Coordinates of C-alpha atoms and ligand atoms in Angstrom, one line a residue:
M1 CA 0.0 0.0 0.0
E2 CA 2.7 2.4 1.0
I3 CA 4.8 3.9 -1.7
K4 CA 8.4 4.7 -0.8
K5 CA 10.5 6.9 -3.0
G6 CA 14.2 6.2 -3.3
I7 CA 16.9 6.5 -5.9
G8 CA 16.4 4.2 -8.9
V9 CA 19.8 2.9 -9.7
S10 CA 18.9 0.0 -12.1
P11 CA 15.8 0.2 -14.3
G12 CA 12.9 -2.3 -14.6
V13 CA 9.8 -3.3 -12.6
V14 CA 9.4 -6.5 -10.6
I15 CA 6.8 -7.8 -8.2
S16 CA 7.8 -10.5 -5.8
T17 CA 8.2 -11.7 -2.2
A18 CA 10.6 -9.9 0.2
I19 CA 13.4 -11.5 2.0
V20 CA 15.0 -9.2 4.6
I21 CA 18.7 -9.4 5.2
D22 CA 20.0 -8.2 8.5
A23 CA 22.7 -5.6 8.8
E24 CA 24.7 -8.8 9.4
D25 CA 27.1 -7.3 11.8
L26 CA 28.9 -10.3 13.1
V27 CA 29.7 -9.7 16.7
I28 CA 32.9 -11.5 17.8
P29 CA 33.1 -12.0 21.5
K30 CA 36.5 -11.5 23.1
R31 CA 37.7 -14.8 24.3
N32 CA 41.2 -15.6 25.4
I33 CA 43.1 -18.8 24.5
T34 CA 45.8 -20.6 26.4
P35 CA 49.4 -20.2 25.2
D36 CA 49.6 -23.7 23.9
A37 CA 46.6 -23.1 21.7
I38 CA 48.4 -20.3 19.8
P39 CA 49.9 -22.4 17.0
H40 CA 46.4 -23.9 16.4
E41 CA 44.8 -20.5 16.2
I42 CA 47.5 -19.3 13.7
E43 CA 46.9 -22.4 11.6
R44 CA 43.2 -21.7 11.6
L45 CA 43.9 -18.1 10.5
S46 CA 46.1 -19.3 7.6
R47 CA 43.5 -21.7 6.5
A48 CA 40.7 -19.1 6.7
I49 CA 42.7 -16.6 4.7
D50 CA 43.4 -19.2 2.0
A51 CA 39.8 -20.3 1.9
T52 CA 38.6 -16.7 1.7
I53 CA 41.0 -16.0 -1.2
V54 CA 39.7 -19.0 -3.0
D55 CA 36.1 -17.9 -2.5
L56 CA 37.0 -14.4 -3.7
Q57 CA 38.9 -15.7 -6.8
K58 CA 35.9 -17.8 -7.7
L59 CA 33.6 -14.8 -7.2
R60 CA 35.9 -12.6 -9.2
D61 CA 36.0 -15.1 -12.1
D62 CA 32.3 -15.6 -12.2
V63 CA 31.6 -11.9 -12.1
T64 CA 34.3 -11.2 -14.7
N65 CA 32.8 -13.8 -17.0
Q66 CA 29.3 -12.4 -16.6
H67 CA 29.9 -8.7 -16.4
G68 CA 33.5 -7.9 -17.6
K69 CA 36.7 -7.4 -15.9
E70 CA 36.0 -3.9 -14.6
I71 CA 33.3 -5.2 -12.2
G72 CA 35.3 -8.4 -11.4
G73 CA 38.3 -6.3 -10.7
I74 CA 36.7 -4.9 -7.6
F75 CA 37.5 -8.3 -6.0
D76 CA 41.2 -8.1 -7.0
F77 CA 41.5 -5.4 -4.4
H78 CA 40.0 -7.7 -1.8
I79 CA 42.3 -10.5 -2.7
G80 CA 45.3 -8.2 -2.6
I81 CA 44.5 -7.0 0.9
L82 CA 44.2 -10.6 2.1
R83 CA 47.4 -11.6 0.5
D84 CA 49.2 -8.8 2.2
K85 CA 51.8 -10.3 4.5
L86 CA 51.7 -7.3 6.8
L87 CA 48.0 -7.9 7.5
R88 CA 48.6 -11.5 8.3
N89 CA 51.6 -10.7 10.5
Q90 CA 49.5 -8.1 12.4
I91 CA 46.8 -10.6 13.1
V92 CA 49.3 -13.2 14.2
A93 CA 50.9 -10.7 16.5
E94 CA 47.5 -9.9 18.0
I95 CA 47.0 -13.7 18.6
E96 CA 50.4 -14.1 20.2
K97 CA 50.6 -11.0 22.2
N98 CA 47.0 -10.9 23.6
H99 CA 46.2 -14.6 23.4
A100 CA 43.2 -13.7 21.2
T101 CA 41.2 -16.0 19.1
A102 CA 41.8 -15.8 15.4
E103 CA 38.3 -14.3 15.0
Y104 CA 38.9 -11.6 17.5
A105 CA 42.4 -10.8 16.3
S106 CA 41.1 -10.6 12.7
S107 CA 38.3 -8.3 13.7
V108 CA 40.6 -6.0 15.7
V109 CA 43.2 -5.7 12.9
M110 CA 40.7 -5.3 10.1
R111 CA 39.0 -2.5 12.0
R112 CA 42.3 -0.8 12.5
Y113 CA 42.8 -1.1 8.7
A114 CA 39.4 0.4 8.1
N115 CA 40.2 3.4 10.3
K116 CA 43.4 3.9 8.4
F117 CA 41.5 3.9 5.1
L118 CA 39.0 6.3 6.5
A119 CA 41.7 8.8 7.4
M120 CA 43.3 8.7 4.0
T121 CA 43.5 12.0 2.1
D122 CA 42.7 10.4 -1.2
R123 CA 38.9 10.5 -1.4
V124 CA 38.7 7.5 -3.6
L125 CA 40.8 5.4 -1.3
S126 CA 39.0 6.5 1.8
E127 CA 35.8 5.3 0.2
R128 CA 37.2 1.8 0.2
V129 CA 36.5 1.4 3.9
K130 CA 33.3 -0.4 2.9
D131 CA 35.4 -3.0 1.0
I132 CA 37.5 -3.5 4.1
H133 CA 34.4 -4.4 6.1
D134 CA 33.4 -6.7 3.3
I135 CA 36.8 -8.5 3.5
E136 CA 36.5 -8.7 7.3
K137 CA 33.1 -10.4 7.0
G138 CA 34.4 -12.9 4.5
L139 CA 37.3 -13.8 6.7
L140 CA 35.2 -14.1 9.8
R141 CA 32.7 -16.2 7.9
S142 CA 35.5 -18.6 6.9
L143 CA 36.7 -18.7 10.5
I144 CA 33.4 -19.4 12.0
G145 CA 32.6 -21.8 9.3
Q146 CA 29.5 -20.0 8.3
K147 CA 29.3 -19.8 4.6
H148 CA 27.3 -17.1 2.8
Q149 CA 23.8 -18.0 3.9
D150 CA 22.4 -17.4 1.2
L151 CA 21.3 -15.7 -1.6
A152 CA 23.3 -18.0 -3.8
H153 CA 21.0 -21.0 -3.1
L154 CA 17.5 -19.8 -3.2
T155 CA 14.6 -22.0 -4.3
Q156 CA 12.1 -19.3 -5.1
D157 CA 12.0 -15.8 -6.6
V158 CA 12.6 -13.0 -4.1
I159 CA 13.2 -9.3 -3.7
V160 CA 16.1 -8.6 -1.4
I161 CA 15.6 -5.9 1.2
A162 CA 18.7 -4.9 3.1
H163 CA 20.2 -2.0 5.0
D164 CA 23.0 -1.9 2.5
L165 CA 24.5 -4.6 0.3
L166 CA 28.2 -5.1 0.1
P167 CA 29.7 -5.2 -3.4
S168 CA 30.5 -8.9 -3.0
Q169 CA 26.9 -9.7 -1.7
T170 CA 25.4 -7.9 -4.7
A171 CA 27.6 -9.7 -7.2
A172 CA 26.9 -13.1 -5.5
L173 CA 23.1 -12.7 -5.8
D174 CA 21.5 -15.7 -7.5
R175 CA 20.4 -14.0 -10.7
S176 CA 17.8 -16.7 -11.5
H177 CA 15.9 -16.0 -8.2
V178 CA 16.8 -12.6 -7.0
K179 CA 14.5 -10.4 -9.0
G180 CA 15.4 -7.0 -7.5
F181 CA 16.6 -5.3 -4.4
A182 CA 16.0 -2.3 -2.3
T183 CA 18.3 -0.8 0.4
D184 CA 18.1 1.8 3.2
A185 CA 21.4 3.3 2.3
G186 CA 23.4 3.9 -0.8
G187 CA 23.6 6.3 -3.7
R188 CA 23.8 6.2 -7.5
T189 CA 27.5 5.7 -7.6
S190 CA 28.0 3.1 -4.9
H191 CA 29.6 -0.1 -6.0
T192 CA 26.4 -1.8 -5.2
A193 CA 24.5 0.4 -7.7
I194 CA 27.2 -0.2 -10.3
V195 CA 27.0 -3.9 -10.0
A196 CA 23.2 -3.9 -10.0
R197 CA 23.1 -2.0 -13.3
A198 CA 25.6 -4.3 -14.8
M199 CA 23.6 -7.3 -13.8
G200 CA 20.3 -5.8 -15.0
I201 CA 18.5 -6.3 -11.7
P202 CA 16.0 -3.6 -10.9
A203 CA 17.2 -1.8 -7.8
V204 CA 16.2 1.2 -5.6
V205 CA 18.6 2.5 -3.0
G206 CA 18.6 5.4 -0.5
L207 CA 15.2 4.5 0.9
G208 CA 16.0 5.5 4.5
N209 CA 14.4 2.8 6.5
I210 CA 12.9 0.2 4.2
T211 CA 14.3 -2.6 6.3
S212 CA 12.0 -1.7 9.2
E213 CA 9.0 -1.3 7.1
V214 CA 9.1 -4.7 5.3
S215 CA 8.9 -8.1 6.8
G216 CA 10.0 -11.3 5.1
G217 CA 7.2 -12.7 3.0
D218 CA 5.6 -9.3 2.3
Q219 CA 4.7 -8.7 -1.3
V220 CA 6.8 -5.9 -2.8
I221 CA 7.0 -4.0 -6.1
I222 CA 10.4 -2.6 -7.0
D223 CA 10.3 0.0 -9.7
G224 CA 13.9 0.7 -10.5
T225 CA 13.0 2.9 -13.4
R226 CA 11.0 5.4 -11.4
G227 CA 12.9 4.8 -8.2
M228 CA 10.1 3.6 -6.0
V229 CA 9.1 0.6 -3.9
I230 CA 5.6 -0.4 -3.0
V231 CA 5.1 -2.6 0.1
N232 CA 2.0 -4.8 0.2
P233 CA 0.5 -3.2 -2.9
D234 CA -3.3 -3.0 -3.2
E235 CA -5.2 -4.6 -6.1
D236 CA -5.0 -1.4 -8.3
Q237 CA -1.3 -0.9 -7.7
L238 CA -0.7 -4.6 -8.5
T239 CA -2.7 -4.4 -11.7
E240 CA -1.0 -1.2 -12.8
H241 CA 2.4 -2.6 -12.2
R242 CA 1.6 -6.0 -13.7
E243 CA 0.5 -4.2 -16.8
Y244 CA 3.7 -2.1 -16.8
E245 CA 5.8 -5.2 -16.3
K246 CA 4.0 -6.9 -19.2
K247 CA 4.5 -3.9 -21.4
Q248 CA 8.2 -3.8 -20.6
L249 CA 8.5 -7.4 -21.5
Q250 CA 6.6 -6.8 -24.8
L251 CA 8.8 -3.9 -25.6
E252 CA 11.8 -6.0 -24.8
S253 CA 10.7 -8.6 -27.3
D254 CA 10.3 -6.0 -30.0
L255 CA 14.0 -5.3 -29.5
A256 CA 15.2 -7.8 -32.0
T257 CA 13.1 -6.3 -34.8
L258 CA 13.8 -2.7 -33.8
R259 CA 17.6 -3.0 -33.5
D260 CA 18.5 -2.9 -37.1
L261 CA 15.9 -0.4 -38.2
P262 CA 17.0 3.2 -38.6
A263 CA 16.1 5.7 -35.8
Q264 CA 14.1 8.0 -38.1
T265 CA 10.7 9.6 -38.2
L266 CA 7.9 8.6 -40.6
D267 CA 9.0 11.4 -42.9
G268 CA 12.6 10.2 -43.0
H269 CA 14.3 12.6 -40.6
A270 CA 17.1 10.6 -38.9
V271 CA 18.3 11.0 -35.4
S272 CA 21.2 9.4 -33.6
L273 CA 20.5 7.2 -30.6
Q274 CA 23.5 6.6 -28.4
A275 CA 24.2 5.1 -25.0
N276 CA 25.6 6.2 -21.7
I277 CA 28.1 3.9 -20.1
E278 CA 30.2 3.7 -16.9
F279 CA 32.4 0.8 -18.1
P280 CA 33.5 -0.4 -21.6
G281 CA 32.0 -3.8 -20.7
E282 CA 28.5 -2.2 -21.1
I283 CA 29.1 -1.4 -24.8
D284 CA 28.2 -4.8 -26.4
D285 CA 24.8 -4.8 -24.7
A286 CA 24.2 -1.2 -25.7
V287 CA 25.0 -2.0 -29.3
I288 CA 22.7 -5.0 -29.2
R289 CA 19.9 -2.6 -28.1
G290 CA 20.6 -0.4 -31.1
A291 CA 23.1 2.2 -29.8
Q292 CA 24.8 4.0 -32.7
G293 CA 27.7 5.1 -30.5
I294 CA 28.5 6.1 -26.9
G295 CA 27.3 9.6 -26.2
L296 CA 28.6 9.7 -22.6
Y297 CA 31.3 7.6 -21.1
R298 CA 31.4 8.5 -17.4
T299 CA 35.1 8.0 -16.9
E300 CA 35.0 8.8 -13.2
F301 CA 34.0 5.2 -12.7
L302 CA 37.5 4.2 -13.6
Y303 CA 38.5 6.1 -10.4
L304 CA 35.6 4.7 -8.3
A305 CA 36.2 1.1 -9.2
A306 CA 40.0 1.2 -8.7
D307 CA 41.9 1.3 -5.4
H308 CA 44.1 4.0 -6.7
E309 CA 44.0 6.9 -9.1
P310 CA 44.3 5.3 -12.6
D311 CA 47.6 6.0 -14.4
E312 CA 47.9 7.0 -18.0
E313 CA 48.2 3.3 -19.1
E314 CA 45.0 2.3 -17.2
H315 CA 43.1 5.1 -18.8
Y316 CA 44.5 4.2 -22.2
A317 CA 43.6 0.5 -21.8
A318 CA 40.0 1.4 -20.9
Y319 CA 39.6 3.7 -23.9
A320 CA 41.3 1.2 -26.3
E321 CA 38.9 -1.5 -25.1
A322 CA 35.9 0.8 -25.6
L323 CA 37.0 1.6 -29.1
E324 CA 37.7 -2.0 -30.0
R325 CA 34.2 -2.9 -28.9
L326 CA 32.7 0.0 -30.8
Q327 CA 34.2 -0.9 -34.2
G328 CA 34.3 2.6 -35.6
K329 CA 31.2 4.0 -33.8
P330 CA 31.7 7.3 -32.0
L331 CA 32.9 7.4 -28.3
V332 CA 32.3 10.6 -26.3
I333 CA 34.8 10.4 -23.5
R334 CA 33.8 12.7 -20.7
T335 CA 36.7 13.8 -18.6
L336 CA 36.7 13.1 -14.9
D337 CA 33.4 14.2 -13.2
L338 CA 34.2 13.3 -9.6
G339 CA 32.9 15.0 -6.5
A340 CA 29.5 15.8 -5.1
D341 CA 27.5 12.6 -5.2
K342 CA 30.3 10.6 -6.7
Y343 CA 31.9 10.1 -3.4
T344 CA 30.7 10.3 0.2
Q345 CA 31.2 13.5 1.9
E346 CA 31.5 12.0 5.4
K347 CA 34.5 10.1 4.1
A348 CA 36.1 13.0 2.4
Q349 CA 39.2 14.5 4.1
N350 CA 37.8 18.0 3.8
P351 CA 34.1 17.6 3.6
E352 CA 32.4 20.5 1.8
R353 CA 29.3 22.2 3.1
N354 CA 27.8 22.3 -0.4
P355 CA 29.5 19.7 -2.4
F356 CA 27.3 20.1 -5.5
L357 CA 28.3 23.7 -5.6
G358 CA 31.9 22.9 -4.7
D359 CA 35.1 21.6 -6.0
R360 CA 33.7 19.0 -8.3
S361 CA 34.2 17.9 -11.9
I362 CA 36.1 20.2 -14.2
R363 CA 37.0 22.4 -11.2
M364 CA 38.7 19.5 -9.5
C365 CA 40.6 18.7 -12.7
L366 CA 41.8 22.3 -13.1
H367 CA 43.0 22.2 -9.5
D368 CA 45.0 19.1 -10.2
I369 CA 46.6 19.6 -13.7
P370 CA 48.9 16.6 -13.5
M371 CA 46.0 14.3 -12.9
F372 CA 44.0 16.0 -15.7
K373 CA 46.9 15.7 -18.1
R374 CA 47.3 12.0 -17.5
Q375 CA 43.7 11.5 -18.6
L376 CA 43.9 13.8 -21.6
R377 CA 47.1 12.2 -22.8
A378 CA 45.5 8.8 -22.7
I379 CA 42.5 10.1 -24.6
M380 CA 44.6 11.7 -27.3
R381 CA 46.7 8.6 -27.7
S382 CA 43.6 6.5 -28.1
S383 CA 42.3 8.9 -30.7
V384 CA 44.1 7.0 -33.5
L385 CA 42.1 3.9 -32.6
G386 CA 38.7 5.1 -33.5
D387 CA 36.1 8.0 -33.4
V388 CA 37.0 9.6 -30.1
R389 CA 35.5 12.9 -28.9
I390 CA 36.4 14.8 -25.7
M391 CA 33.8 16.3 -23.5
F392 CA 34.4 18.6 -20.5
P393 CA 31.8 18.3 -17.7
M394 CA 30.2 21.0 -15.6
I395 CA 31.5 24.0 -17.5
S396 CA 30.1 27.2 -16.0
T397 CA 32.3 29.9 -17.5
L398 CA 34.1 30.5 -20.7
M399 CA 37.3 30.8 -18.8
E400 CA 37.0 27.3 -17.5
L401 CA 36.5 26.0 -21.1
R402 CA 39.5 28.0 -22.3
Q403 CA 41.7 26.7 -19.4
A404 CA 40.7 23.1 -20.1
K405 CA 41.5 23.6 -23.8
M406 CA 44.9 25.1 -22.9
V407 CA 45.7 22.0 -20.8
L408 CA 44.7 19.9 -23.8
N409 CA 47.0 22.0 -26.0
D410 CA 49.9 21.4 -23.6
V411 CA 49.2 17.7 -23.8
I412 CA 49.2 17.8 -27.6
E413 CA 52.5 19.7 -27.7
E414 CA 54.0 17.1 -25.3
L415 CA 52.8 14.2 -27.5
E416 CA 54.2 15.9 -30.6
E417 CA 57.6 16.3 -28.8
D418 CA 57.5 12.6 -27.8
G419 CA 56.6 11.6 -31.4
I420 CA 53.4 9.9 -30.2
P421 CA 50.6 9.8 -32.8
F422 CA 47.2 11.3 -32.2
R423 CA 44.4 12.7 -34.2
R424 CA 44.5 16.5 -34.6
D425 CA 40.9 17.0 -35.5
I426 CA 39.4 15.4 -32.4
P427 CA 36.0 17.1 -31.7
I428 CA 35.8 18.9 -28.4
G429 CA 32.5 19.5 -26.6
I430 CA 31.1 20.5 -23.3
M431 CA 28.3 19.3 -21.1
I432 CA 25.6 22.0 -20.7
E433 CA 24.5 21.3 -17.2
V434 CA 24.8 24.6 -15.4
P435 CA 22.3 27.3 -16.2
S436 CA 25.1 29.9 -16.8
A437 CA 26.4 27.7 -19.7
A438 CA 22.9 27.2 -21.0
L439 CA 22.2 30.9 -21.0
M440 CA 25.5 31.6 -22.7
A441 CA 25.2 28.7 -25.2
N442 CA 25.7 31.1 -28.1
N443 CA 29.1 32.2 -26.8
F444 CA 30.2 28.7 -26.0
A445 CA 29.1 27.5 -29.4
K446 CA 31.9 29.6 -31.0
E447 CA 34.5 27.6 -29.1
V448 CA 33.4 24.0 -29.2
N449 CA 32.3 21.3 -31.7
F450 CA 29.3 19.9 -29.8
F451 CA 27.1 20.3 -26.8
S452 CA 25.6 17.6 -24.6
I453 CA 22.8 18.7 -22.3
G454 CA 23.2 17.1 -18.9
T455 CA 19.6 17.4 -17.7
N456 CA 20.3 15.6 -14.4
D457 CA 22.5 18.5 -13.2
L458 CA 20.7 21.2 -15.3
I459 CA 17.5 20.5 -13.5
Q460 CA 19.2 20.4 -10.1
Y461 CA 20.9 23.7 -10.6
T462 CA 18.0 25.4 -12.3
L463 CA 15.3 24.4 -9.8
A464 CA 17.6 24.3 -6.7
V465 CA 16.8 20.7 -6.0
D466 CA 19.4 18.3 -4.8
R467 CA 19.2 15.4 -7.3
T468 CA 20.0 12.8 -4.6
N469 CA 17.8 14.1 -1.8
E470 CA 14.7 11.9 -1.6
R471 CA 13.0 14.6 0.5
V472 CA 12.8 17.0 -2.4
A473 CA 12.5 14.3 -5.2
G474 CA 9.0 15.5 -6.0
L475 CA 10.4 18.9 -7.1
F476 CA 13.0 17.4 -9.4
C477 CA 11.2 17.6 -12.7
P478 CA 12.4 17.8 -16.3
A479 CA 9.0 19.2 -17.4
H480 CA 9.4 22.5 -15.5
P481 CA 8.9 25.3 -18.1
A482 CA 12.2 27.0 -17.0
V483 CA 14.2 23.8 -17.7
L484 CA 12.4 23.4 -21.0
A485 CA 13.2 27.0 -22.0
L486 CA 16.9 26.4 -21.4
I487 CA 16.9 23.2 -23.4
R488 CA 15.1 24.8 -26.3
D489 CA 17.5 27.7 -26.3
V490 CA 20.6 25.5 -26.2
I491 CA 19.3 23.5 -29.1
R492 CA 18.6 26.7 -31.0
A493 CA 22.0 28.1 -30.3
G494 CA 23.6 24.9 -31.5
A495 CA 21.6 25.0 -34.8
R496 CA 22.5 28.6 -35.4
N497 CA 26.2 27.9 -35.0
S498 CA 26.3 24.4 -36.6
V499 CA 27.2 22.8 -33.3
S500 CA 25.6 19.5 -32.8
V501 CA 23.5 19.1 -29.7
S502 CA 22.6 16.0 -27.7
V503 CA 20.8 15.4 -24.4
C504 CA 22.6 12.8 -22.3
G505 CA 20.8 13.2 -18.9
E506 CA 18.1 10.7 -17.9
M507 CA 15.5 12.8 -19.6
A508 CA 16.8 11.6 -23.0
G509 CA 15.8 8.0 -22.2
E510 CA 12.4 8.8 -20.8
P511 CA 9.7 8.1 -23.4
L512 CA 7.5 10.9 -22.0
Y513 CA 9.9 13.5 -23.4
T514 CA 10.9 11.9 -26.7
L515 CA 8.2 13.8 -28.8
L516 CA 9.1 17.0 -27.1
L517 CA 12.8 16.8 -27.6
L518 CA 12.4 15.7 -31.2
G519 CA 10.0 18.6 -31.8
L520 CA 12.6 21.0 -30.3
G521 CA 15.0 19.9 -33.0
L522 CA 17.2 17.5 -31.0
T523 CA 19.2 15.3 -33.2
T524 CA 21.2 13.1 -30.8
F525 CA 19.8 11.3 -27.7
S526 CA 22.2 9.5 -25.3
M527 CA 20.7 7.2 -22.7
N528 CA 21.0 4.0 -20.7
G529 CA 21.2 1.2 -23.3
P530 CA 17.9 -0.5 -22.1
D531 CA 16.0 2.7 -22.9
I532 CA 16.9 2.8 -26.5
P533 CA 14.3 0.5 -28.1
E534 CA 11.3 2.4 -26.6
V535 CA 12.6 5.8 -27.6
K536 CA 13.3 4.5 -31.1
K537 CA 9.8 3.1 -31.4
I538 CA 8.3 6.5 -30.6
I539 CA 10.6 8.3 -33.1
R540 CA 9.7 5.8 -35.8
S541 CA 6.0 6.3 -35.2
V542 CA 5.8 10.1 -35.7
T543 CA 6.4 12.8 -38.3
T544 CA 8.7 15.7 -37.6
E545 CA 5.8 18.1 -38.1
H546 CA 3.7 16.3 -35.5
A547 CA 6.6 16.5 -33.0
R548 CA 7.1 20.2 -33.7
N549 CA 3.4 20.9 -33.1
V550 CA 3.7 19.0 -29.8
A551 CA 6.7 21.0 -28.8
R552 CA 5.1 24.3 -29.7
K553 CA 2.1 23.5 -27.6
V554 CA 4.3 22.3 -24.7
M555 CA 6.3 25.6 -24.7
S556 CA 3.0 27.5 -24.3
F557 CA 2.3 25.9 -20.9
D558 CA 3.4 27.5 -17.6
S559 CA 3.3 24.5 -15.3
E560 CA 5.0 21.1 -15.3
R561 CA 1.8 19.4 -14.6
Q562 CA 0.2 20.6 -17.8
V563 CA 3.4 19.6 -19.7
M564 CA 3.4 16.1 -18.3
H565 CA -0.3 15.6 -18.7
F566 CA -0.2 16.7 -22.4
L567 CA 2.9 14.7 -23.2
R568 CA 1.4 11.6 -21.7
E569 CA -1.7 11.9 -23.7
E570 CA 0.1 12.7 -26.9
T571 CA 2.6 9.8 -26.5
R572 CA -0.3 7.4 -25.7
K573 CA -1.9 8.3 -28.9
I574 CA 1.1 7.1 -30.8
I575 CA 2.0 4.1 -28.8
P576 CA -0.7 3.2 -26.3
E577 CA 1.5 0.8 -24.5
A578 CA 4.0 3.5 -23.6
F579 CA 2.9 4.1 -20.0
Ligands
LIG601 C1 23.8 15.0 -16.2 O1 24.2 15.7 -15.3 O2 22.7 15.0 -16.8 C2 24.7 13.9 -16.7 C3 24.4 13.2 -17.7 O3 25.8 13.6 -16.0 P1 25.9 12.9 -14.5 O4 24.5 12.2 -14.3 O5 27.0 11.9 -14.6 O6 26.1 14.0 -13.6
LIG602 MG1 26.2 15.9 -14.6

């Protein structure tokens, strides 16, 4: 009955029975051993470390096979920590000195480790504390002999409700029975969210206290697309969601027929449908769904998934892999967009009061030129391997753009001096996601080759609504007339200056807005791969003139409610199964 709003991190709708996982905090009692038991405890420790490594290797290999090595690589970090002799020696010392059990000694030392990570100045490293807890639990489970209860051996379909899921727990979920999950904690960029997306399990996180509101056995609807969870739905809600689920399945099955058909309107006007990715491993699936290229590669995930800042070679390897998979299709590489919601403020060394208005994204890069250069050098080197384009995020002033281009020019000069080949005519674009850039699109258009409108941030900054705060989620709306006016003006400025314009925020993949964006003259849509078929279907079912008329009418409204109501009606007329 009750609808809970959270952050949809992996799309899709599923209705099933809940199983609630406890916070699973293993409490290890302090128990002393006699001196003659010390060798036995050390032996137990060694066996447990080895067993945990074997489990992790298996998990890593399974995950790598299924989802690619970027996701699987998360567990290399876990394995590396367990293999660390220093860690083992510290636990042994704890056993010998304090006559502690292997469990208690492990717990003490791992917590010490966690605190060390927490105190690290490198934000990305300090985020890894969660992984340390994960390793600790794996080790303790081996020691206690308690295997993953679990979620790997289910006999019926379930929806997992948990306070938070560790990366290894998410990756180990039995895909054939776990139909979705919802958590109290978490954000869009947590490892858990990354893994859920890669597995294609509908998921909603950041729900606050879902674990206390659901009991095992309750019926639950997870709507990962719209970011909501309904606990014990009534008949109407069930019917609505069953219908929606069915339509989604129907749309999915249209996929095969749509994939090779051009994304063009009934009167032959072609648009480009591209995909957003976090990892190169997502490319194949996006292409299967009809992506004509990658319109947004969120490279900050390279930093988030690694245990260190990626060096030039790691950047290069990722870009080379992406280009290899794309076979000549375009790849828009967005430079590092870290900060704000992309790492947890509590864990940052110097937490900012207003991180979304703080040192994030291009600002962070311009404050750390050597790091910025490493990425730009790798991008330029990869430019000879395919159709690479560079995009700078969160540009808010012309000065910022010029500075970023100056750094790029330095990199180009250095590559020339080193005799390293690169493509000179590589297109340079910017994200338009701050109102100042949208309002000055005409000026920016003189200095770039393309624009990509990041509606996620543009809406947040235009409407003063934190995009991750569930308390104001109702105010976060792409249909707000002020947002639409900015989008319209950016598309116009692009057309006037022959600068191509795409939308790469979530709005581009929402069928509700396809007619409108098309009617405003948008030529490139970049979205999550699974959204492509439905958007393509709408585009193929309408004429340009019809879309223009829809857009004209929408732009005459002064409230988001009118806009959404009208667009829903118009879209339903074209494809009744759309909503
Ligand atoms: C956006 O802001 O719309 C966007 C596409 O970028 P991100 O969601 O990564 O901030
Ligand atoms: Mg953004």
